[in-house]
Amino acid sequence: MADVQKKLIVVVGATGNQGGAVARRFLQDPQYAVRGLTRNVSSPAAQALAELGAEMVTAELDDVESLKKAFRGANLIFSVTQYWEPFFRPDCRAKAEELGITCRKYAYDVEVQQGKNIADAAATVVDTLVDNGFLVSTLSNARKCSKGRIQDLYHFDSKADVFPDYVVPKYPELAAKMSCIHTGFFTTSHNILPDSYFAKQSDGSFQMRFPCNPDKLVPQLDVNRDTGNFVYAVSQMPPGKAYMAGQYLSFRDWAAAWARVTGAAITYKEVTMDEMVAETPDKDCGLEVALMYAYSSDPGYDGGMELLKAEDIQKVRTSPALVCVVWGEY
């Protein structure tokens, strides 16, 4: 059980990329006890966290009662939801077909409900949470930020429709203790889109191909290395703000950096959405990600929102006199 002398952070999805990074970072601070939530406490990832000192607990995001039980005594909660698992799972695709909806919309519905379950459960322990105790991973609302032009960027809206749009009106006390942490493009995304990141050309060079302005600055995040540190830093800040985790650079600069490291030749070509869909083996995946890259051009991956970044946190933490200045801008 958690040491009563320590602050208890409950980490949703502790065996995943974001949750695992957060759990490992907080385990480095003796002021915190970590309770990690997972579906299988016997998995290698869960066992590895247990060996580091985490209390691993079984919980299902589809079961709000299991979440309420897992959140008991929490001083902080890190929330993350998952769109791509129900998107790709064969049984979920079969269910979507049975319901007469796309797998994209089905995954949206699953993620929204799981997010609501987390929020509903977190609201039951709001009194034990510290002032900035509800740390949620989310993204911008594409419907709103595009002024209705993009209606079906589902893996963005499935997060934003809950965090903050469901929490704020339904649970104002919980919202007052919430920080929204937007996450940039994962630098590992080339693993699922190899032909878009590194299309091999006839001369042996490579070409990066997205429906995104090559010079548009977009946030890039090393999810396993940097998410834990970023969330930990946010936890030390006042509540009620929104952040972007990741370093802003263009895809042209991304390609140039890759070329410097590998010594390979690479160019960037802005393609149409239809071209990206055609070049992606899974057409539903192709459409979902093509919309994301197009949205990243206009209005931008962050939706044009004013989000605090790592340098803003650094200013506040190193110069107390700047607190009112930095926070007053947002």
Coordinates of C-alpha atoms in Angstrom, one line a residue:
M1 CA 0.0 0.0 0.0
A2 CA 1.0 3.6 -0.5
D3 CA 3.1 5.3 2.2
V4 CA 0.7 7.7 4.1
Q5 CA 3.6 10.1 4.4
K6 CA 3.9 10.5 0.6
K7 CA 1.6 12.1 -1.9
L8 CA -0.1 9.4 -3.9
I9 CA -0.3 9.8 -7.7
V10 CA -2.5 7.3 -9.6
V11 CA -1.4 6.8 -13.1
V12 CA -3.9 5.7 -15.7
G13 CA -2.4 3.5 -18.5
A14 CA 0.8 3.0 -16.5
T15 CA 2.1 0.3 -18.8
G16 CA 1.6 2.5 -21.9
N17 CA 3.9 5.1 -23.5
Q18 CA 2.6 8.2 -21.7
G19 CA 1.5 6.6 -18.5
G20 CA 4.7 4.6 -18.2
A21 CA 6.9 7.7 -18.6
V22 CA 4.9 9.5 -16.0
A23 CA 5.0 6.6 -13.5
R24 CA 8.8 6.2 -13.9
R25 CA 9.4 9.9 -13.4
F26 CA 7.3 10.2 -10.2
L27 CA 9.0 7.1 -8.8
Q28 CA 12.2 9.0 -8.9
D29 CA 10.9 11.4 -6.3
P30 CA 10.7 10.0 -2.7
Q31 CA 7.9 12.5 -2.0
Y32 CA 5.5 10.4 -4.1
A33 CA 4.0 7.0 -4.0
V34 CA 2.8 5.7 -7.4
R35 CA -0.2 3.5 -8.0
G36 CA -0.3 2.3 -11.6
L37 CA -3.4 1.2 -13.3
T38 CA -3.4 -1.6 -15.9
R39 CA -5.6 -4.4 -17.2
N40 CA -3.0 -7.0 -16.4
V41 CA -0.8 -6.7 -13.4
S42 CA 1.1 -9.8 -14.4
S43 CA 2.4 -8.3 -17.7
P44 CA 6.1 -7.7 -18.1
A45 CA 5.6 -3.9 -18.2
A46 CA 3.5 -4.0 -15.0
Q47 CA 6.0 -6.2 -13.2
A48 CA 8.9 -3.8 -14.2
L49 CA 7.1 -0.9 -12.6
A50 CA 6.3 -3.0 -9.5
E51 CA 10.1 -3.7 -9.2
L52 CA 10.7 0.0 -9.3
G53 CA 8.3 0.5 -6.4
A54 CA 4.9 1.1 -8.0
E55 CA 1.7 -0.4 -6.6
M56 CA 0.1 -2.0 -9.6
V57 CA -3.7 -2.3 -9.6
T58 CA -6.1 -3.8 -12.0
A59 CA -8.7 -1.3 -13.5
E60 CA -10.7 -1.2 -16.6
L61 CA -11.5 2.2 -18.3
D62 CA -14.9 0.7 -19.4
D63 CA -15.7 0.0 -15.7
V64 CA -16.2 3.3 -13.8
E65 CA -16.6 1.4 -10.5
S66 CA -13.1 -0.1 -10.9
L67 CA -11.7 3.3 -11.5
K68 CA -13.5 4.8 -8.4
K69 CA -11.9 2.0 -6.3
A70 CA -8.4 2.6 -7.9
F71 CA -8.6 6.3 -7.3
R72 CA -9.3 6.1 -3.6
G73 CA -6.9 8.2 -1.6
A74 CA -5.4 9.8 -4.6
N75 CA -3.6 13.2 -4.2
L76 CA -2.9 13.4 -8.0
I77 CA -4.3 11.6 -11.0
F78 CA -2.7 11.3 -14.4
S79 CA -5.2 10.6 -17.1
V80 CA -4.6 9.3 -20.6
T81 CA -7.1 7.7 -23.0
Q82 CA -6.6 5.6 -26.1
Y83 CA -8.1 6.0 -29.5
W84 CA -5.9 3.8 -31.6
E85 CA -6.4 0.5 -29.7
P86 CA -10.2 0.3 -30.4
F87 CA -9.5 1.7 -33.9
F88 CA -7.2 -1.2 -34.9
R89 CA -8.7 -4.1 -32.9
P90 CA -10.5 -6.6 -35.1
D91 CA -13.4 -7.1 -32.7
C92 CA -14.0 -3.4 -32.5
R93 CA -14.0 -3.1 -36.3
A94 CA -16.5 -5.9 -36.5
K95 CA -18.7 -4.1 -33.9
A96 CA -18.4 -0.9 -35.9
E97 CA -19.6 -2.7 -39.0
E98 CA -22.4 -4.2 -37.0
L99 CA -23.5 -0.7 -35.8
G100 CA -23.2 0.7 -39.3
I101 CA -20.5 3.3 -38.4
T102 CA -16.9 3.7 -39.4
C103 CA -14.1 2.3 -37.2
R104 CA -13.0 5.9 -36.9
K105 CA -16.3 7.0 -35.3
Y106 CA -16.4 3.8 -33.2
A107 CA -13.0 4.5 -31.7
Y108 CA -14.1 8.1 -31.0
D109 CA -17.2 6.8 -29.1
V110 CA -15.0 4.4 -27.1
E111 CA -12.5 7.0 -26.1
V112 CA -15.1 9.6 -25.2
Q113 CA -16.8 7.1 -22.9
Q114 CA -13.6 6.0 -21.3
G115 CA -12.6 9.6 -20.7
K116 CA -16.0 10.4 -19.1
N117 CA -15.5 7.3 -16.9
I118 CA -12.2 8.6 -15.7
A119 CA -13.6 12.1 -15.0
D120 CA -16.7 10.6 -13.2
A121 CA -14.4 8.5 -11.0
A122 CA -12.0 11.4 -10.4
A123 CA -14.8 13.6 -9.2
T124 CA -15.5 11.2 -6.3
V125 CA -12.0 11.9 -4.9
V126 CA -11.8 15.6 -5.7
D127 CA -11.5 16.4 -2.0
T128 CA -8.3 14.5 -1.6
L129 CA -6.6 15.9 -4.7
V130 CA -4.0 18.6 -4.3
D131 CA -4.7 22.0 -5.9
N132 CA -3.2 20.9 -9.2
G133 CA -4.1 17.2 -8.8
F134 CA -5.9 16.3 -12.0
L135 CA -3.3 16.1 -14.9
V136 CA -4.9 15.1 -18.1
S137 CA -3.5 14.2 -21.5
T138 CA -5.5 15.8 -24.3
L139 CA -5.5 17.5 -27.7
S140 CA -7.1 20.6 -29.3
N141 CA -10.8 20.5 -30.4
A142 CA -10.5 20.3 -34.2
R143 CA -14.2 21.1 -34.8
K144 CA -14.0 24.3 -32.8
C145 CA -10.5 25.4 -33.7
S146 CA -11.2 24.9 -37.4
K147 CA -14.4 26.8 -37.1
G148 CA -16.4 23.8 -38.2
R149 CA -14.3 23.2 -41.3
I150 CA -13.0 19.8 -40.0
Q151 CA -15.8 17.8 -38.5
D152 CA -14.2 14.4 -38.1
L153 CA -10.7 14.5 -36.8
Y154 CA -11.9 12.0 -34.3
H155 CA -8.7 11.2 -32.3
F156 CA -8.4 14.9 -31.4
D157 CA -12.0 15.6 -30.6
S158 CA -12.4 12.4 -28.6
K159 CA -10.0 13.9 -26.1
A160 CA -11.0 17.5 -26.2
D161 CA -14.8 16.7 -25.9
V162 CA -14.0 15.3 -22.4
F163 CA -10.9 17.2 -21.3
P164 CA -11.9 20.0 -20.8
D165 CA -15.4 20.2 -22.5
Y166 CA -17.1 17.5 -20.3
V167 CA -15.3 18.2 -17.1
V168 CA -15.6 21.9 -16.9
P169 CA -19.4 22.2 -16.9
K170 CA -20.2 19.0 -15.0
Y171 CA -17.5 19.0 -12.4
P172 CA -16.4 22.6 -11.7
E173 CA -14.5 21.6 -8.5
L174 CA -12.5 19.0 -10.4
A175 CA -11.9 21.4 -13.3
A176 CA -10.5 23.9 -10.8
K177 CA -7.8 21.3 -10.0
M178 CA -7.2 20.3 -13.7
S179 CA -4.2 20.9 -16.0
C180 CA -4.6 20.0 -19.7
I181 CA -1.5 18.6 -21.3
H182 CA -1.5 18.5 -25.0
T183 CA 1.0 16.1 -26.6
G184 CA 2.8 16.8 -29.9
F185 CA 3.5 14.4 -32.7
F186 CA 5.3 11.4 -31.3
T187 CA 8.7 11.1 -32.8
T188 CA 8.0 7.3 -33.0
S189 CA 5.1 7.9 -35.5
H190 CA 7.4 6.8 -38.4
N191 CA 6.9 3.2 -37.1
I192 CA 3.3 3.2 -38.1
L193 CA 3.6 5.5 -41.2
P194 CA 6.9 4.4 -42.7
D195 CA 5.9 5.1 -46.3
S196 CA 4.9 8.7 -45.4
Y197 CA 8.0 9.5 -43.4
F198 CA 10.6 7.6 -45.4
A199 CA 9.3 6.8 -48.9
K200 CA 12.3 5.2 -50.8
Q201 CA 13.0 6.9 -54.1
S202 CA 14.5 5.3 -57.2
D203 CA 17.8 7.0 -56.7
G204 CA 18.2 5.6 -53.2
S205 CA 17.2 8.8 -51.4
F206 CA 14.1 9.2 -49.2
Q207 CA 11.1 11.5 -49.3
M208 CA 8.8 12.7 -46.5
R209 CA 5.3 13.1 -47.8
F210 CA 2.5 14.8 -45.8
P211 CA -0.5 17.1 -46.6
C212 CA 1.2 19.7 -44.3
N213 CA 2.9 22.9 -45.1
P214 CA 6.7 22.0 -44.9
D215 CA 7.5 25.2 -43.0
K216 CA 4.7 25.1 -40.5
L217 CA 6.0 24.8 -37.0
V218 CA 4.5 21.8 -35.2
P219 CA 5.3 20.2 -31.8
Q220 CA 7.3 17.0 -31.8
L221 CA 7.5 14.9 -28.7
D222 CA 9.8 12.0 -27.7
V223 CA 7.0 10.4 -25.7
N224 CA 9.0 7.9 -23.7
R225 CA 11.8 10.2 -22.8
D226 CA 10.1 13.5 -22.3
T227 CA 6.5 13.0 -21.2
G228 CA 7.3 12.1 -17.7
N229 CA 9.5 15.1 -17.1
F230 CA 7.0 17.4 -18.6
V231 CA 4.1 16.1 -16.6
Y232 CA 6.1 16.2 -13.4
A233 CA 7.0 19.9 -14.1
V234 CA 3.3 20.7 -14.8
S235 CA 2.4 19.1 -11.5
Q236 CA 4.5 21.7 -9.7
M237 CA 2.6 24.6 -11.3
P238 CA -0.7 26.3 -10.4
P239 CA -3.8 24.6 -11.8
G240 CA -6.2 25.6 -14.5
K241 CA -3.9 26.0 -17.5
A242 CA -3.2 24.2 -20.8
Y243 CA 0.2 23.1 -22.0
M244 CA 1.9 21.7 -25.1
A245 CA 4.5 19.0 -24.6
G246 CA 7.0 19.0 -27.4
Q247 CA 9.5 21.0 -29.3
Y248 CA 8.2 23.1 -32.2
L249 CA 9.9 22.6 -35.5
S250 CA 8.8 22.1 -39.1
F251 CA 8.7 18.8 -40.9
R252 CA 11.3 20.2 -43.3
D253 CA 13.6 20.8 -40.3
W254 CA 12.6 17.3 -38.9
A255 CA 13.8 15.8 -42.2
A256 CA 17.0 17.8 -42.2
A257 CA 17.8 16.6 -38.6
W258 CA 17.2 13.0 -39.6
A259 CA 19.5 13.4 -42.6
R260 CA 22.3 14.8 -40.4
V261 CA 22.0 11.9 -38.0
T262 CA 21.7 9.2 -40.6
G263 CA 23.8 10.6 -43.4
A264 CA 20.9 9.7 -45.8
A265 CA 19.5 12.1 -48.4
I266 CA 15.8 13.1 -47.8
T267 CA 13.5 15.7 -49.2
Y268 CA 10.0 16.9 -48.2
K269 CA 7.0 16.9 -50.5
E270 CA 3.6 18.4 -49.6
V271 CA 1.0 16.0 -50.9
T272 CA -2.8 16.1 -51.0
M273 CA -4.9 14.3 -48.4
D274 CA -6.1 12.0 -51.2
E275 CA -2.6 11.1 -52.0
M276 CA -1.7 10.3 -48.4
V277 CA -4.8 8.1 -48.1
A278 CA -4.0 6.2 -51.3
E279 CA -0.4 5.6 -50.0
T280 CA -1.5 4.3 -46.6
P281 CA -2.4 0.6 -46.5
D282 CA -5.2 1.0 -44.0
K283 CA -7.4 3.6 -45.7
D284 CA -9.3 4.5 -42.5
C285 CA -6.0 5.1 -40.8
G286 CA -4.9 7.1 -43.8
L287 CA -7.9 9.4 -43.7
E288 CA -7.6 10.0 -39.9
V289 CA -3.9 10.9 -40.1
A290 CA -4.3 12.9 -43.3
L291 CA -6.8 15.1 -41.6
M292 CA -4.4 15.5 -38.7
Y293 CA -1.6 16.7 -41.0
A294 CA -3.9 19.0 -42.9
Y295 CA -5.2 20.4 -39.6
S296 CA -1.6 20.9 -38.6
S297 CA -1.2 23.4 -41.5
D298 CA -4.4 25.3 -40.8
P299 CA -5.1 26.3 -38.0
G300 CA -2.2 24.3 -36.6
Y301 CA -1.6 21.1 -34.6
D302 CA -2.4 23.1 -31.4
G303 CA -5.5 24.5 -33.0
G304 CA -4.1 28.0 -32.7
M305 CA -4.5 27.9 -29.0
E306 CA -2.2 29.8 -26.6
L307 CA -0.6 26.9 -24.8
L308 CA 2.1 27.1 -22.2
K309 CA 5.4 25.4 -23.2
A310 CA 8.5 24.1 -21.5
E311 CA 10.2 27.4 -21.6
D312 CA 7.2 29.1 -19.9
I313 CA 7.4 26.5 -17.1
Q314 CA 11.1 27.1 -16.8
K315 CA 10.6 30.9 -16.5
V316 CA 8.0 30.5 -13.7
R317 CA 10.0 27.9 -11.7
T318 CA 13.3 29.8 -11.9
S319 CA 12.0 33.4 -11.5
P320 CA 9.2 33.7 -8.9
A321 CA 8.8 37.4 -9.9
L322 CA 7.7 36.3 -13.4
V323 CA 4.8 34.2 -12.1
C324 CA 2.2 36.9 -12.4
V325 CA 3.6 38.0 -15.8
V326 CA 3.6 34.6 -17.5
W327 CA 0.4 33.3 -16.0
G328 CA -1.3 36.6 -16.7
E329 CA -0.9 36.2 -20.4
Y330 CA -3.1 33.1 -20.6

